[in-house]
PDB file of C-alpha atoms in Angstrom:
ATOM      1  CA  GLY A  21     131.673 135.683 152.209  1.00 55.00           C
ATOM      2  CA  ALA A  22     128.902 134.176 155.091  1.00 61.00           C
ATOM      3  CA  VAL A  23     128.541 135.292 158.746  1.00 87.00           C
ATOM      4  CA  VAL A  24     127.576 132.625 160.203  1.00 92.00           C
ATOM      5  CA  SER A  25     128.230 129.025 158.521  1.00 92.00           C
ATOM      6  CA  GLN A  26     127.020 126.200 158.965  1.00 94.00           C
ATOM      7  CA  HIS A  27     127.611 122.893 158.180  1.00 95.00           C
ATOM      8  CA  PRO A  28     126.841 120.084 157.035  1.00 96.00           C
ATOM      9  CA  SER A  29     124.321 121.421 153.978  1.00 93.00           C
ATOM     10  CA  ARG A  30     123.410 118.054 153.213  1.00 94.00           C
ATOM     11  CA  VAL A  31     122.858 114.421 155.067  1.00 96.00           C
ATOM     12  CA  ILE A  32     121.407 110.995 154.643  1.00 96.00           C
ATOM     13  CA  CYS A  33     121.795 109.387 157.559  1.00 95.00           C
ATOM     14  CA  LYS A  34     119.889 105.522 158.741  1.00 96.00           C
ATOM     15  CA  SER A  35     116.566 105.428 160.740  1.00 96.00           C
ATOM     16  CA  GLY A  36     118.112 105.529 164.990  1.00 96.00           C
ATOM     17  CA  THR A  37     121.235 106.822 164.014  1.00 97.00           C
ATOM     18  CA  SER A  38     122.361 110.694 165.406  1.00 97.00           C
ATOM     19  CA  VAL A  39     123.441 113.840 163.461  1.00 97.00           C
ATOM     20  CA  LYS A  40     125.941 116.922 164.300  1.00 97.00           C
ATOM     21  CA  ILE A  41     125.185 120.068 162.619  1.00 97.00           C
ATOM     22  CA  GLU A  42     126.808 122.690 163.770  1.00 97.00           C
ATOM     23  CA  CYS A  43     126.846 126.410 163.261  1.00 96.00           C
ATOM     24  CA  ARG A  44     129.653 128.821 163.673  1.00 95.00           C
ATOM     25  CA  SER A  45     130.100 132.690 163.610  1.00 93.00           C
ATOM     26  CA  LEU A  46     133.008 133.668 161.749  1.00 92.00           C
ATOM     27  CA  ASP A  47     133.581 137.287 162.416  1.00 87.00           C
ATOM     28  CA  PHE A  48     132.261 137.809 165.261  1.00 90.00           C
ATOM     29  CA  GLN A  49     131.227 136.471 169.737  1.00 90.00           C
ATOM     30  CA  ALA A  50     127.494 135.388 169.594  1.00 87.00           C
ATOM     31  CA  THR A  51     126.746 134.489 173.387  1.00 84.00           C
ATOM     32  CA  THR A  52     123.159 133.423 171.519  1.00 87.00           C
ATOM     33  CA  MET A  53     121.645 131.641 168.729  1.00 92.00           C
ATOM     34  CA  PHE A  54     118.741 130.491 167.376  1.00 93.00           C
ATOM     35  CA  TRP A  55     117.747 127.564 165.594  1.00 95.00           C
ATOM     36  CA  TYR A  56     114.893 126.962 163.407  1.00 94.00           C
ATOM     37  CA  ARG A  57     113.213 124.264 161.577  1.00 94.00           C
ATOM     38  CA  GLN A  58     111.763 124.309 158.530  1.00 89.00           C
ATOM     39  CA  PHE A  59     109.277 122.354 156.300  1.00 84.00           C
ATOM     40  CA  PRO A  60     108.394 121.862 152.730  1.00 79.00           C
ATOM     41  CA  LYS A  61     106.602 125.000 151.297  1.00 75.00           C
ATOM     42  CA  LYS A  62     106.294 126.480 155.486  1.00 79.00           C
ATOM     43  CA  SER A  63     107.380 129.327 157.387  1.00 83.00           C
ATOM     44  CA  LEU A  64     110.211 128.989 159.946  1.00 88.00           C
ATOM     45  CA  MET A  65     109.484 127.098 163.486  1.00 90.00           C
ATOM     46  CA  LEU A  66     111.849 128.577 165.759  1.00 90.00           C
ATOM     47  CA  MET A  67     113.166 125.618 167.468  1.00 93.00           C
ATOM     48  CA  ALA A  68     115.068 126.507 170.724  1.00 93.00           C
ATOM     49  CA  THR A  69     117.436 129.788 170.943  1.00 90.00           C
ATOM     50  CA  SER A  70     120.940 128.267 172.237  1.00 89.00           C
ATOM     51  CA  ASN A  71     122.717 130.088 175.033  1.00 85.00           C
ATOM     52  CA  GLU A  72     126.793 130.024 175.349  1.00 85.00           C
ATOM     53  CA  GLY A  73     127.621 128.096 178.592  1.00 84.00           C
ATOM     54  CA  SER A  74     124.259 127.611 179.374  1.00 85.00           C
ATOM     55  CA  LYS A  75     121.289 125.643 178.506  1.00 88.00           C
ATOM     56  CA  ALA A  76     119.673 125.761 175.847  1.00 91.00           C
ATOM     57  CA  THR A  77     115.657 127.933 175.675  1.00 90.00           C
ATOM     58  CA  TYR A  78     113.678 124.913 173.755  1.00 93.00           C
ATOM     59  CA  GLU A  79     110.183 126.425 172.294  1.00 90.00           C
ATOM     60  CA  GLN A  80     107.004 124.067 173.229  1.00 89.00           C
ATOM     61  CA  GLY A  81     106.120 121.237 171.850  1.00 91.00           C
ATOM     62  CA  VAL A  82     110.076 120.972 171.214  1.00 94.00           C
ATOM     63  CA  GLU A  83     112.100 117.914 172.403  1.00 94.00           C
ATOM     64  CA  LYS A  84     114.527 118.934 174.198  1.00 93.00           C
ATOM     65  CA  ASP A  85     115.354 114.784 174.035  1.00 94.00           C
ATOM     66  CA  LYS A  86     115.459 114.553 171.304  1.00 96.00           C
ATOM     67  CA  PHE A  87     117.014 117.663 169.767  1.00 96.00           C
ATOM     68  CA  LEU A  88     120.483 118.634 171.604  1.00 96.00           C
ATOM     69  CA  ILE A  89     122.079 121.737 171.831  1.00 94.00           C
ATOM     70  CA  ASN A  90     125.460 122.708 172.851  1.00 91.00           C
ATOM     71  CA  HIS A  91     127.539 126.320 173.231  1.00 89.00           C
ATOM     72  CA  ALA A  92     130.037 125.717 174.321  1.00 82.00           C
ATOM     73  CA  SER A  93     132.112 128.695 172.674  1.00 89.00           C
ATOM     74  CA  LEU A  94     131.850 131.779 171.975  1.00 89.00           C
ATOM     75  CA  THR A  95     131.411 131.260 168.277  1.00 93.00           C
ATOM     76  CA  LEU A  96     129.409 127.096 168.398  1.00 94.00           C
ATOM     77  CA  SER A  97     126.365 126.394 168.696  1.00 94.00           C
ATOM     78  CA  THR A  98     125.478 122.361 167.715  1.00 95.00           C
ATOM     79  CA  LEU A  99     122.339 121.462 167.256  1.00 97.00           C
ATOM     80  CA  THR A 100     121.982 117.263 167.643  1.00 97.00           C
ATOM     81  CA  VAL A 101     118.991 115.210 165.629  1.00 97.00           C
ATOM     82  CA  THR A 102     119.048 111.772 167.746  1.00 96.00           C
ATOM     83  CA  SER A 103     118.076 108.144 166.430  1.00 96.00           C
ATOM     84  CA  ALA A 104     116.450 109.973 164.222  1.00 96.00           C
ATOM     85  CA  HIS A 105     113.149 109.000 161.874  1.00 95.00           C
ATOM     86  CA  PRO A 106     112.331 110.277 158.267  1.00 95.00           C
ATOM     87  CA  GLU A 107     109.750 112.653 160.153  1.00 94.00           C
ATOM     88  CA  ASP A 108     113.402 114.391 161.051  1.00 95.00           C
ATOM     89  CA  SER A 109     113.232 115.237 158.002  1.00 95.00           C
ATOM     90  CA  SER A 110     113.586 119.007 157.481  1.00 94.00           C
ATOM     91  CA  PHE A 111     115.700 121.840 156.673  1.00 93.00           C
ATOM     92  CA  TYR A 112     117.571 123.660 160.037  1.00 95.00           C
ATOM     93  CA  ILE A 113     118.595 126.994 160.155  1.00 94.00           C
ATOM     94  CA  CYS A 114     121.225 128.621 162.965  1.00 94.00           C
ATOM     95  CA  SER A 115     121.447 132.208 162.730  1.00 92.00           C
ATOM     96  CA  ALA A 116     123.390 134.377 165.649  1.00 90.00           C
ATOM     97  CA  ARG A 117     122.990 138.451 166.370  1.00 82.00           C
ATOM     98  CA  ALA A 118     126.040 140.256 165.376  1.00 80.00           C
ATOM     99  CA  PRO A 119     126.679 142.389 168.741  1.00 79.00           C
ATOM    100  CA  ASN A 120     127.759 145.327 167.312  1.00 77.00           C
ATOM    101  CA  THR A 121     124.629 146.348 164.804  1.00 73.00           C
ATOM    102  CA  GLY A 122     122.556 143.386 165.995  1.00 72.00           C
ATOM    103  CA  GLU A 123     121.615 142.133 162.918  1.00 75.00           C
ATOM    104  CA  LEU A 124     120.447 138.416 162.673  1.00 80.00           C
ATOM    105  CA  PHE A 125     122.713 136.400 159.884  1.00 87.00           C
ATOM    106  CA  PHE A 126     121.094 133.382 159.160  1.00 90.00           C
ATOM    107  CA  GLY A 127     123.461 130.206 158.140  1.00 92.00           C
ATOM    108  CA  GLU A 128     122.963 128.501 155.048  1.00 89.00           C
ATOM    109  CA  GLY A 129     121.240 125.676 156.239  1.00 92.00           C
ATOM    110  CA  SER A 130     121.335 122.083 156.409  1.00 95.00           C
ATOM    111  CA  ARG A 131     118.793 119.507 154.603  1.00 94.00           C
ATOM    112  CA  LEU A 132     118.860 116.622 156.075  1.00 96.00           C
ATOM    113  CA  THR A 133     117.330 113.446 155.119  1.00 95.00           C
ATOM    114  CA  VAL A 134     116.377 110.145 157.293  1.00 96.00           C
ATOM    115  CA  LEU A 135     115.988 107.271 155.366  1.00 95.00           C
TER     116      LEU A 135
ATOM    117  CA  GLU B   8     100.496 133.371 171.484  1.00 78.00           C
ATOM    118  CA  ASP B   9     102.751 135.477 169.418  1.00 83.00           C
ATOM    119  CA  LYS B  10     101.237 135.168 166.153  1.00 90.00           C
ATOM    120  CA  VAL B  11     102.360 136.743 162.590  1.00 94.00           C
ATOM    121  CA  VAL B  12     100.980 136.483 159.458  1.00 95.00           C
ATOM    122  CA  GLN B  13     101.137 137.451 155.901  1.00 96.00           C
ATOM    123  CA  SER B  14      99.221 137.597 153.224  1.00 96.00           C
ATOM    124  CA  PRO B  15      98.995 136.689 150.591  1.00 96.00           C
ATOM    125  CA  LEU B  16     100.477 132.772 150.790  1.00 94.00           C
ATOM    126  CA  SER B  17     101.183 132.680 147.172  1.00 95.00           C
ATOM    127  CA  LEU B  18     100.877 135.638 144.351  1.00 96.00           C
ATOM    128  CA  VAL B  19     102.416 135.582 140.620  1.00 97.00           C
ATOM    129  CA  VAL B  20     102.731 138.463 138.482  1.00 97.00           C
ATOM    130  CA  HIS B  21     103.915 139.937 135.679  1.00 97.00           C
ATOM    131  CA  GLU B  22     107.223 141.198 134.934  1.00 97.00           C
ATOM    132  CA  GLY B  23     106.522 144.666 135.148  1.00 97.00           C
ATOM    133  CA  ASP B  24     104.567 144.668 137.924  1.00 97.00           C
ATOM    134  CA  THR B  25     104.266 146.273 140.775  1.00 97.00           C
ATOM    135  CA  VAL B  26     103.588 144.354 144.175  1.00 98.00           C
ATOM    136  CA  THR B  27     102.651 144.623 147.852  1.00 98.00           C
ATOM    137  CA  LEU B  28     103.486 142.186 150.850  1.00 98.00           C
ATOM    138  CA  ASN B  29     101.246 142.172 152.914  1.00 98.00           C
ATOM    139  CA  CYS B  30     102.081 141.254 157.987  1.00 97.00           C
ATOM    140  CA  SER B  31     100.547 141.557 160.687  1.00 97.00           C
ATOM    141  CA  TYR B  32     101.374 140.395 164.319  1.00 95.00           C
ATOM    142  CA  GLU B  33     100.086 140.312 167.316  1.00 93.00           C
ATOM    143  CA  VAL B  34     102.944 140.237 169.734  1.00 88.00           C
ATOM    144  CA  THR B  35     103.655 141.057 173.378  1.00 84.00           C
ATOM    145  CA  ASN B  36     106.977 143.520 173.995  1.00 85.00           C
ATOM    146  CA  PHE B  37     107.013 144.252 170.604  1.00 89.00           C
ATOM    147  CA  ARG B  38     110.940 145.112 169.462  1.00 87.00           C
ATOM    148  CA  SER B  39     111.030 145.019 165.936  1.00 89.00           C
ATOM    149  CA  LEU B  40     110.076 143.775 162.517  1.00 93.00           C
ATOM    150  CA  LEU B  41     111.941 142.705 159.338  1.00 92.00           C
ATOM    151  CA  TRP B  42     111.192 141.128 156.371  1.00 95.00           C
ATOM    152  CA  TYR B  43     113.851 138.370 154.380  1.00 93.00           C
ATOM    153  CA  LYS B  44     113.959 137.531 150.905  1.00 94.00           C
ATOM    154  CA  GLN B  45     114.402 132.697 150.880  1.00 91.00           C
ATOM    155  CA  GLU B  46     115.799 130.923 147.428  1.00 89.00           C
ATOM    156  CA  LYS B  47     117.016 127.939 148.237  1.00 79.00           C
ATOM    157  CA  LYS B  48     119.085 128.653 151.403  1.00 79.00           C
ATOM    158  CA  ALA B  49     118.702 130.809 153.670  1.00 81.00           C
ATOM    159  CA  PRO B  50     116.835 134.173 154.200  1.00 87.00           C
ATOM    160  CA  THR B  51     118.343 137.060 153.222  1.00 88.00           C
ATOM    161  CA  PHE B  52     118.000 140.635 155.212  1.00 87.00           C
ATOM    162  CA  LEU B  53     116.341 143.131 153.387  1.00 93.00           C
ATOM    163  CA  PHE B  54     113.939 145.865 156.001  1.00 90.00           C
ATOM    164  CA  MET B  55     114.336 146.009 159.746  1.00 89.00           C
ATOM    165  CA  LEU B  56     111.623 148.402 161.055  1.00 92.00           C
ATOM    166  CA  THR B  57     111.158 149.960 164.520  1.00 88.00           C
ATOM    167  CA  SER B  58     109.449 152.344 165.914  1.00 80.00           C
ATOM    168  CA  SER B  59     111.498 155.024 165.512  1.00 76.00           C
ATOM    169  CA  GLY B  60     112.535 153.917 161.925  1.00 74.00           C
ATOM    170  CA  ILE B  61     108.851 153.127 160.822  1.00 86.00           C
ATOM    171  CA  GLU B  62     109.868 153.602 156.876  1.00 91.00           C
ATOM    172  CA  LYS B  63     113.080 151.421 154.471  1.00 91.00           C
ATOM    173  CA  LYS B  64     114.021 151.604 151.644  1.00 93.00           C
ATOM    174  CA  SER B  65     116.360 149.881 148.917  1.00 93.00           C
ATOM    175  CA  GLY B  66     115.918 150.302 145.462  1.00 96.00           C
ATOM    176  CA  ARG B  67     112.390 149.025 143.922  1.00 97.00           C
ATOM    177  CA  LEU B  68     112.091 147.448 147.088  1.00 97.00           C
ATOM    178  CA  SER B  69     109.922 149.765 150.418  1.00 97.00           C
ATOM    179  CA  SER B  70     108.627 148.494 153.563  1.00 97.00           C
ATOM    180  CA  ILE B  71     106.325 150.526 156.015  1.00 96.00           C
ATOM    181  CA  LEU B  72     105.583 149.841 159.661  1.00 95.00           C
ATOM    182  CA  ASP B  73     102.077 150.912 160.901  1.00 93.00           C
ATOM    183  CA  LYS B  74     102.183 150.227 164.632  1.00 88.00           C
ATOM    184  CA  LYS B  75      98.803 151.128 164.881  1.00 89.00           C
ATOM    185  CA  GLU B  76      97.484 148.950 162.476  1.00 90.00           C
ATOM    186  CA  LEU B  77     100.337 146.359 163.348  1.00 93.00           C
ATOM    187  CA  SER B  78     101.030 145.563 160.752  1.00 95.00           C
ATOM    188  CA  SER B  79     103.769 146.311 157.633  1.00 96.00           C
ATOM    189  CA  ILE B  80     103.936 146.321 153.848  1.00 97.00           C
ATOM    190  CA  LEU B  81     106.317 144.984 151.659  1.00 98.00           C
ATOM    191  CA  ASN B  82     106.603 146.725 147.979  1.00 98.00           C
ATOM    192  CA  ILE B  83     107.893 145.836 145.255  1.00 98.00           C
ATOM    193  CA  THR B  84     108.102 147.944 141.838  1.00 98.00           C
ATOM    194  CA  ALA B  85     108.817 147.131 138.754  1.00 97.00           C
ATOM    195  CA  THR B  86     109.456 143.478 139.410  1.00 98.00           C
ATOM    196  CA  GLN B  87     111.911 141.256 137.842  1.00 97.00           C
ATOM    197  CA  THR B  88     112.070 137.260 138.011  1.00 97.00           C
ATOM    198  CA  GLY B  89     115.122 137.737 139.903  1.00 96.00           C
ATOM    199  CA  ASP B  90     112.393 139.257 142.207  1.00 97.00           C
ATOM    200  CA  SER B  91     110.861 135.688 142.650  1.00 97.00           C
ATOM    201  CA  ALA B  92     111.224 133.577 146.604  1.00 96.00           C
ATOM    202  CA  ILE B  93     109.563 133.856 149.552  1.00 94.00           C
ATOM    203  CA  TYR B  94     109.324 136.789 151.540  1.00 96.00           C
ATOM    204  CA  LEU B  95     109.078 136.574 155.172  1.00 95.00           C
ATOM    205  CA  CYS B  96     108.245 138.398 157.997  1.00 96.00           C
ATOM    206  CA  ALA B  97     109.903 138.302 161.530  1.00 93.00           C
ATOM    207  CA  VAL B  98     109.291 140.160 164.184  1.00 92.00           C
ATOM    208  CA  GLU B  99     111.671 140.922 167.465  1.00 87.00           C
ATOM    209  CA  ALA B 100     109.361 140.770 170.688  1.00 79.00           C
ATOM    210  CA  GLY B 101     109.517 139.732 174.126  1.00 70.00           C
ATOM    211  CA  GLY B 102     113.418 140.589 175.803  1.00 63.00           C
ATOM    212  CA  PHE B 103     114.916 136.863 174.657  1.00 60.00           C
ATOM    213  CA  GLN B 104     116.506 138.237 171.095  1.00 68.00           C
ATOM    214  CA  LYS B 105     114.199 135.426 168.992  1.00 76.00           C
ATOM    215  CA  LEU B 106     112.766 136.284 165.823  1.00 84.00           C
ATOM    216  CA  VAL B 107     108.729 134.465 165.459  1.00 88.00           C
ATOM    217  CA  PHE B 108     108.122 134.069 161.482  1.00 91.00           C
ATOM    218  CA  GLY B 109     105.159 134.611 159.386  1.00 92.00           C
ATOM    219  CA  THR B 110     104.457 131.774 157.147  1.00 88.00           C
ATOM    220  CA  GLY B 111     105.672 133.343 154.320  1.00 93.00           C
ATOM    221  CA  THR B 112     104.627 134.683 150.648  1.00 96.00           C
ATOM    222  CA  ARG B 113     105.804 133.003 147.638  1.00 94.00           C
ATOM    223  CA  LEU B 114     106.522 135.156 144.576  1.00 97.00           C
ATOM    224  CA  LEU B 115     106.598 134.015 141.400  1.00 97.00           C
ATOM    225  CA  VAL B 116     107.512 137.242 138.394  1.00 97.00           C
ATOM    226  CA  SER B 117     106.694 135.404 135.235  1.00 96.00           C
ATOM    227  CA  PRO B 118     108.736 136.756 131.866  1.00 93.00           C
TER     228      PRO B 118
END
């Protein structure tokens, strides 16, 4: 079964609204989670590193105010796309690293479509 | 800036063929190189290669890390249609456990 769960798997929203995507580690506690974005036929681009109990670390070029990340517990990180625009439409994937093995697990991904 | 490049970008082969996918990297403080297979959803883990484990094999898939050449290859022998996917190479670098992904290779195995 899934070790990292993402929800929702698919969401459609109107321009200007905000959308929240959840990422949960089911079998382990994750102090660090990662959020990626993937455009069609492209590779994964790291957006930010989510740190439990502290601010996220954003990659260069990623707008902090647009992509709000909250990592309030050791098993949950959320990504909120604020004031969404059609160009925000993409596949968003989270990942978390198991502390004992170091293996990186990915969520199932969330496909966002902004109309 | 950390960089991971994969080649070819896409590849079409016939069932039964053997394929070799390439990955080269330029990163600061290399820690490990990982291969993933992505079909319709999120990537699934294939191999992790480090300085202490430069060659891995699982069934028809195998991978080698060449730290001198800063590259890795992923071999798939006796390909099957189920091998059709995007194969992603990622490198863990620096001290923050984050991965830098390559461009991916889209493999299509025709019957």
